[in-house]
């Protein structure tokens, strides 16, 4: 069962080894997924996708054990349960700053390959102060393979079909409702 | 450039080695695709998909050379240019018959594996007369791999988004239009 905590289009600076930095908009989704099989555990999912490019997909699945090593590596001071909200707070700070010429907080996607979507990438949240760049968090995301992209697109289709059918209902209801009112008024 | 010739939900009898025959609805699409690189050629694409199962996908890409061997194997009397329409005529006959208890024409999908979507399959158009079953045509389709399914789903998403946006436009227009007429009538 997935529980969506955050899903917004954010501005990201993409840096790769052999190409120039570019700024682009991607959709960043944060969700928790619970499973009880074999034991009860909760994973944090971070996903980057692009509404305009169905094949752009980066994923991170972070379990409680992975989080402990991330915590040690990056000197984090929060527990796994508090981490998602802290991460989202940082994302919101990046969003607040993203239209500024010199944003204090920014999201950076660092890829090692010149083709951005064929290798793992680091999603960094960076604060820039007059003295230096400070990396608040660095998450390693994996580019989705064909099977991941396939499953992700199937979910998108399901959601689009739901939206579509609710739009059709609303359109029909609006037509009926207003025609009725028109009819009553004309009498 | 693809040119859609036929796209309908049809009833198909699925036969596989280790399971019982079952009748199901699939979407059958026939299109021609032209390419000029390296030489000008036209392929016929036959696709089976399932509106309810995004991962169900069978494809056949039939070029003019493939058609010659199909023609020889199955004793066809038409040329490649006339084949798509003849194929569609047969499909329409199957559709006309599909609600009958004993259809004279039927579509059959013959798979060798018990998991229907993991191996090649034959799409057969079969006429049943009092004397015997006559196979009018047998096309060998390949189950889509992850990459094929991914590309197919991306096209579906594009179409759903277009439909979605036109529904939104229509809803807004209907609301504005009828509100205006209501306003005029009330005056």
Coordinates of C-alpha atoms in Angstrom, one line a residue:
Chain A
X1 CA 0.0 0.0 0.0
X2 CA 1.5 3.3 -1.1
X3 CA 0.9 6.6 0.7
X4 CA 1.8 9.7 -1.3
X5 CA 3.4 12.4 0.8
X6 CA 4.6 14.8 -1.9
X7 CA 4.1 15.1 -5.6
X8 CA 5.1 18.4 -7.3
X9 CA 6.8 19.6 -10.4
X10 CA 10.2 21.1 -9.3
X11 CA 13.0 22.8 -11.1
X12 CA 16.2 20.8 -11.1
X13 CA 19.7 21.6 -12.4
X14 CA 21.0 18.6 -14.3
X15 CA 24.8 18.2 -14.3
X16 CA 26.5 15.5 -16.2
X17 CA 30.2 14.9 -17.0
X18 CA 30.3 15.7 -20.7
X19 CA 27.5 18.2 -21.1
X20 CA 26.6 21.7 -20.0
X21 CA 24.4 22.2 -16.9
X22 CA 20.8 22.6 -17.8
X23 CA 17.7 23.5 -15.7
X24 CA 14.6 21.5 -16.3
X25 CA 11.3 20.7 -14.6
X26 CA 10.7 17.2 -13.3
X27 CA 8.0 15.7 -11.1
X28 CA 9.3 14.6 -7.7
X29 CA 7.2 12.2 -5.8
X30 CA 7.8 11.0 -2.3
X31 CA 5.7 8.1 -0.9
X32 CA 5.9 5.5 1.8
X33 CA 5.0 1.9 0.9
X34 CA 4.1 -0.6 3.6
X35 CA 4.5 -4.3 3.2
X36 CA 3.8 -7.0 5.8
X37 CA 5.4 -9.9 3.9
X38 CA 7.6 -11.4 5.2
X39 CA 7.8 -8.9 8.1
X40 CA 6.1 -5.6 8.5
X41 CA 8.3 -2.9 7.0
X42 CA 7.9 0.6 5.6
X43 CA 9.9 1.8 2.6
X44 CA 10.4 5.4 1.5
X45 CA 10.1 5.8 -2.3
X46 CA 11.5 8.8 -4.1
X47 CA 10.7 9.1 -7.8
X48 CA 11.7 11.6 -10.5
X49 CA 9.6 11.6 -13.6
X50 CA 8.9 14.0 -16.5
X51 CA 5.3 14.8 -17.5
X52 CA 6.6 15.5 -21.0
X53 CA 8.9 12.5 -21.4
X54 CA 7.3 9.1 -20.4
X55 CA 10.7 7.3 -20.5
X56 CA 12.4 9.6 -17.9
X57 CA 12.3 7.8 -14.6
X58 CA 14.6 7.6 -11.6
X59 CA 13.8 5.7 -8.4
X60 CA 15.0 5.2 -4.9
X61 CA 13.6 2.7 -2.5
X62 CA 14.9 3.4 1.0
X63 CA 14.3 0.9 3.7
X64 CA 15.0 1.5 7.4
X65 CA 18.3 -0.3 7.2
X66 CA 19.4 1.6 4.1
X67 CA 18.5 4.8 6.0
X68 CA 20.8 3.9 8.9
X69 CA 23.8 3.8 6.5
X70 CA 22.6 7.0 4.8
X71 CA 22.3 8.6 8.3
X72 CA 25.9 7.5 9.2
X73 CA 27.4 8.5 5.8
X74 CA 25.8 11.9 5.7
X75 CA 25.7 12.7 9.4
X76 CA 21.9 13.1 9.6
X77 CA 20.4 13.7 13.0
X78 CA 16.8 12.5 12.5
X79 CA 15.3 9.1 12.7
X80 CA 13.7 7.2 9.7
X81 CA 10.2 8.1 10.9
X82 CA 10.9 11.8 10.8
X83 CA 13.1 11.8 7.7
X84 CA 10.3 12.0 5.0
X85 CA 8.9 15.3 6.4
X86 CA 12.4 16.8 6.8
X87 CA 13.2 15.9 3.2
X88 CA 9.9 17.4 2.1
X89 CA 10.6 20.6 4.1
X90 CA 13.9 20.9 2.2
X91 CA 12.1 20.4 -1.1
X92 CA 9.6 23.1 -0.3
X93 CA 12.5 25.4 0.5
X94 CA 14.0 24.7 -3.0
X95 CA 10.6 25.4 -4.6
X96 CA 10.4 28.8 -2.7
X97 CA 13.7 29.7 -4.1
X98 CA 13.5 28.2 -7.6
X99 CA 12.4 31.3 -9.5
X100 CA 15.1 33.5 -8.0
X101 CA 18.2 34.4 -10.0
X102 CA 20.5 33.2 -7.3
X103 CA 18.5 30.6 -5.3
X104 CA 19.8 29.9 -1.8
X105 CA 18.5 26.3 -2.0
X106 CA 18.5 24.2 -5.2
X107 CA 18.0 20.7 -6.4
X108 CA 20.7 19.2 -8.5
X109 CA 20.7 15.9 -10.4
X110 CA 24.2 14.7 -10.9
X111 CA 24.7 12.0 -13.5
X112 CA 28.0 10.4 -14.4
X113 CA 26.9 9.6 -18.0
X114 CA 26.4 12.1 -20.8
X115 CA 23.1 10.4 -21.6
X116 CA 21.3 11.5 -18.4
X117 CA 19.0 8.5 -18.1
X118 CA 21.2 5.5 -18.4
X119 CA 23.1 5.5 -15.1
X120 CA 22.6 6.1 -11.4
X121 CA 22.3 9.7 -10.4
X122 CA 22.6 11.7 -7.3
X123 CA 19.8 14.0 -6.3
X124 CA 21.4 16.7 -4.2
X125 CA 19.8 19.5 -2.1
X126 CA 22.3 22.3 -2.0
X127 CA 22.4 25.5 0.0
X128 CA 24.6 28.2 -1.4
X129 CA 25.7 30.9 1.0
X130 CA 28.3 33.6 0.4
X131 CA 31.0 31.3 1.6
X132 CA 30.3 27.9 0.1
X133 CA 28.0 25.2 -1.3
X134 CA 26.5 23.1 1.5
X135 CA 25.0 19.7 0.6
X136 CA 22.1 19.1 2.9
X137 CA 21.2 15.7 1.4
X138 CA 22.4 13.5 -1.4
X139 CA 20.2 10.6 -2.5
X140 CA 21.4 8.0 -5.0
X141 CA 18.6 7.3 -7.5
X142 CA 18.6 4.5 -10.1
X143 CA 17.5 5.1 -13.7
X144 CA 14.4 3.0 -14.3
X145 CA 14.9 0.0 -16.7
X146 CA 12.3 -1.0 -19.2
X147 CA 10.4 -3.1 -16.7
X148 CA 10.3 -0.2 -14.1
X149 CA 9.2 2.3 -16.8
X150 CA 6.5 -0.2 -18.0
X151 CA 5.0 -0.5 -14.5
X152 CA 5.2 3.2 -13.9
X153 CA 3.4 4.0 -17.1
X154 CA 0.7 1.5 -16.3
X155 CA 0.0 3.4 -13.1
X156 CA -0.1 6.7 -15.0
X157 CA -2.6 5.2 -17.5
X158 CA -4.8 4.0 -14.7
X159 CA -4.8 7.5 -13.2
X160 CA -5.4 9.2 -16.5
X161 CA -8.3 6.8 -17.2
X162 CA -9.8 7.6 -13.8
X163 CA -9.5 11.4 -14.5
X164 CA -10.9 10.9 -18.0
X165 CA -13.9 9.1 -16.8
X166 CA -14.6 11.6 -14.0
X167 CA -14.3 14.4 -16.6
X168 CA -16.8 12.6 -18.8
X169 CA -19.2 12.2 -15.9
X170 CA -18.8 15.9 -14.9
X171 CA -19.4 17.0 -18.5
X172 CA -22.6 15.0 -18.8
X173 CA -23.8 16.2 -15.4
X174 CA -23.1 19.8 -16.3
X175 CA -24.9 19.5 -19.6
X176 CA -27.9 17.9 -18.0
X177 CA -28.0 20.3 -15.0
X178 CA -27.7 23.5 -17.0
X179 CA -30.2 22.3 -19.7
X180 CA -32.7 21.6 -16.9
X181 CA -32.2 25.0 -15.4
X182 CA -32.4 26.6 -18.8
X183 CA -35.7 24.8 -19.4
X184 CA -37.1 25.8 -16.1
X185 CA -36.1 29.5 -16.7
X186 CA -37.7 29.5 -20.2
X187 CA -41.0 28.3 -18.9
Chain B
X1 CA 4.4 7.6 -40.1
X2 CA 1.7 5.3 -39.0
X3 CA -1.7 5.1 -40.6
X4 CA -4.5 3.3 -38.6
X5 CA -6.7 1.1 -40.7
X6 CA -8.6 -0.8 -38.0
X7 CA -8.9 -0.5 -34.3
X8 CA -11.7 -2.4 -32.6
X9 CA -12.4 -4.5 -29.5
X10 CA -13.0 -8.1 -30.8
X11 CA -13.8 -11.3 -29.1
X12 CA -11.0 -13.9 -29.3
X13 CA -10.9 -17.5 -28.2
X14 CA -7.6 -18.1 -26.4
X15 CA -6.3 -21.6 -26.6
X16 CA -3.2 -22.7 -24.8
X17 CA -1.6 -26.1 -24.2
X18 CA -2.2 -26.6 -20.6
X19 CA -5.3 -24.6 -19.9
X20 CA -9.0 -24.5 -20.9
X21 CA -10.1 -22.4 -23.9
X22 CA -11.4 -19.1 -22.8
X23 CA -13.2 -16.3 -24.7
X24 CA -11.9 -12.8 -24.0
X25 CA -12.1 -9.3 -25.5
X26 CA -9.0 -7.8 -26.9
X27 CA -8.3 -4.7 -28.9
X28 CA -7.0 -5.5 -32.4
X29 CA -5.3 -2.7 -34.3
X30 CA -4.1 -2.8 -37.9
X31 CA -1.9 -0.1 -39.2
X32 CA 0.6 0.6 -42.0
X33 CA 3.9 2.3 -41.2
X34 CA 5.9 3.9 -43.9
X35 CA 9.6 4.5 -43.6
X36 CA 12.0 6.0 -46.2
X37 CA 15.2 5.1 -44.5
X38 CA 17.2 3.4 -46.0
X39 CA 14.7 2.7 -48.7
X40 CA 11.1 3.5 -49.0
X41 CA 9.1 0.7 -47.5
X42 CA 5.7 0.1 -46.0
X43 CA 5.1 -2.3 -43.1
X44 CA 1.8 -3.7 -41.9
X45 CA 1.5 -3.7 -38.1
X46 CA -1.0 -6.0 -36.3
X47 CA -1.3 -5.5 -32.6
X48 CA -3.3 -7.2 -29.9
X49 CA -3.8 -5.3 -26.7
X50 CA -6.2 -5.3 -23.7
X51 CA -7.8 -2.1 -22.4
X52 CA -8.0 -3.7 -19.0
X53 CA -4.5 -5.2 -18.8
X54 CA -1.7 -2.7 -19.8
X55 CA 0.9 -5.5 -20.0
X56 CA -1.0 -7.6 -22.5
X57 CA 0.6 -7.0 -25.9
X58 CA 1.2 -9.0 -29.1
X59 CA 2.8 -7.5 -32.2
X60 CA 3.4 -8.5 -35.8
X61 CA 5.4 -6.3 -38.2
X62 CA 4.9 -7.7 -41.7
X63 CA 7.1 -6.2 -44.5
X64 CA 6.6 -6.9 -48.2
X65 CA 9.2 -9.7 -48.2
X66 CA 7.7 -11.4 -45.1
X67 CA 4.4 -11.2 -46.9
X68 CA 5.7 -13.1 -49.9
X69 CA 6.6 -16.0 -47.7
X70 CA 3.3 -15.8 -45.8
X71 CA 1.6 -15.8 -49.2
X72 CA 3.5 -18.9 -50.4
X73 CA 3.0 -20.8 -47.1
X74 CA -0.7 -20.1 -46.8
X75 CA -1.6 -20.0 -50.5
X76 CA -2.9 -16.5 -50.5
X77 CA -4.1 -15.1 -53.8
X78 CA -3.8 -11.3 -53.1
X79 CA -0.9 -8.9 -53.3
X80 CA 0.6 -7.1 -50.3
X81 CA -1.2 -3.9 -51.2
X82 CA -4.6 -5.6 -51.2
X83 CA -3.9 -7.7 -48.1
X84 CA -4.7 -5.3 -45.3
X85 CA -8.3 -4.7 -46.6
X86 CA -8.9 -8.4 -47.1
X87 CA -7.6 -9.1 -43.6
X88 CA -9.9 -6.3 -42.2
X89 CA -12.9 -7.8 -44.2
X90 CA -12.3 -11.1 -42.4
X91 CA -12.1 -9.4 -39.1
X92 CA -15.4 -7.7 -39.7
X93 CA -16.9 -11.1 -40.5
X94 CA -15.7 -12.4 -37.2
X95 CA -17.2 -9.4 -35.4
X96 CA -20.6 -9.9 -37.1
X97 CA -20.6 -13.5 -35.9
X98 CA -19.1 -13.1 -32.4
X99 CA -22.3 -12.9 -30.4
X100 CA -23.7 -16.0 -32.0
X101 CA -23.8 -19.3 -30.1
X102 CA -22.1 -21.1 -33.0
X103 CA -20.1 -18.4 -34.9
X104 CA -19.3 -19.3 -38.5
X105 CA -16.1 -17.1 -38.3
X106 CA -14.0 -16.7 -35.2
X107 CA -10.7 -15.4 -34.1
X108 CA -8.5 -17.7 -32.2
X109 CA -5.3 -16.9 -30.4
X110 CA -3.2 -20.1 -30.1
X111 CA -0.3 -20.0 -27.6
X112 CA 2.1 -22.7 -26.8
X113 CA 2.8 -21.7 -23.3
X114 CA 0.3 -21.9 -20.4
X115 CA 1.1 -18.3 -19.5
X116 CA -0.5 -16.7 -22.5
X117 CA 1.7 -13.7 -22.8
X118 CA 5.2 -15.1 -22.6
X119 CA 5.7 -16.7 -26.0
X120 CA 4.8 -16.3 -29.7
X121 CA 1.2 -16.9 -30.5
X122 CA -0.8 -17.6 -33.7
X123 CA -3.8 -15.4 -34.5
X124 CA -6.1 -17.5 -36.6
X125 CA -9.2 -16.6 -38.5
X126 CA -11.3 -19.8 -38.6
X127 CA -14.4 -20.6 -40.5
X128 CA -16.5 -23.5 -39.2
X129 CA -18.8 -25.1 -41.7
X130 CA -20.8 -28.4 -41.0
X131 CA -17.9 -30.3 -42.4
X132 CA -14.8 -28.9 -41.0
X133 CA -12.7 -25.9 -39.6
X134 CA -11.1 -23.9 -42.3
X135 CA -8.2 -21.6 -41.4
X136 CA -8.4 -18.5 -43.6
X137 CA -5.4 -16.9 -42.2
X138 CA -2.8 -17.6 -39.5
X139 CA -0.5 -14.8 -38.3
X140 CA 2.4 -15.3 -36.0
X141 CA 2.5 -12.6 -33.3
X142 CA 5.2 -12.0 -30.8
X143 CA 4.5 -11.2 -27.2
X144 CA 5.8 -7.7 -26.4
X145 CA 8.9 -7.5 -24.2
X146 CA 9.3 -4.8 -21.6
X147 CA 10.7 -2.3 -24.1
X148 CA 7.8 -2.9 -26.5
X149 CA 5.2 -2.6 -23.7
X150 CA 6.9 0.6 -22.5
X151 CA 6.7 2.3 -25.9
X152 CA 3.1 1.1 -26.5
X153 CA 2.1 2.5 -23.1
X154 CA 3.8 5.8 -23.8
X155 CA 1.6 6.1 -26.9
X156 CA -1.5 5.3 -24.9
X157 CA -0.6 8.0 -22.4
X158 CA -0.2 10.6 -25.1
X159 CA -3.6 9.7 -26.5
X160 CA -5.2 9.7 -23.1
X161 CA -3.7 13.1 -22.3
X162 CA -5.1 14.5 -25.6
X163 CA -8.5 13.1 -24.8
X164 CA -8.3 14.5 -21.3
X165 CA -7.4 18.0 -22.4
X166 CA -10.1 18.0 -25.0
X167 CA -12.6 16.9 -22.4
X168 CA -11.4 19.8 -20.1
X169 CA -11.9 22.3 -22.9
X170 CA -15.3 20.9 -23.7
X171 CA -16.4 21.0 -20.1
X172 CA -15.3 24.6 -19.7
X173 CA -16.9 25.6 -23.0
X174 CA -20.2 23.9 -22.0
X175 CA -20.2 25.6 -18.6
X176 CA -19.5 29.1 -20.1
X177 CA -22.0 28.6 -23.0
X178 CA -24.9 27.4 -20.9
X179 CA -24.3 29.9 -18.1
X180 CA -24.4 32.6 -20.8
X181 CA -27.7 31.3 -22.2
X182 CA -29.1 31.0 -18.7
X183 CA -28.1 34.6 -18.0
X184 CA -29.7 35.8 -21.2
X185 CA -32.9 33.9 -20.5
X186 CA -33.2 35.1 -17.0
X187 CA -33.1 38.8 -18.1

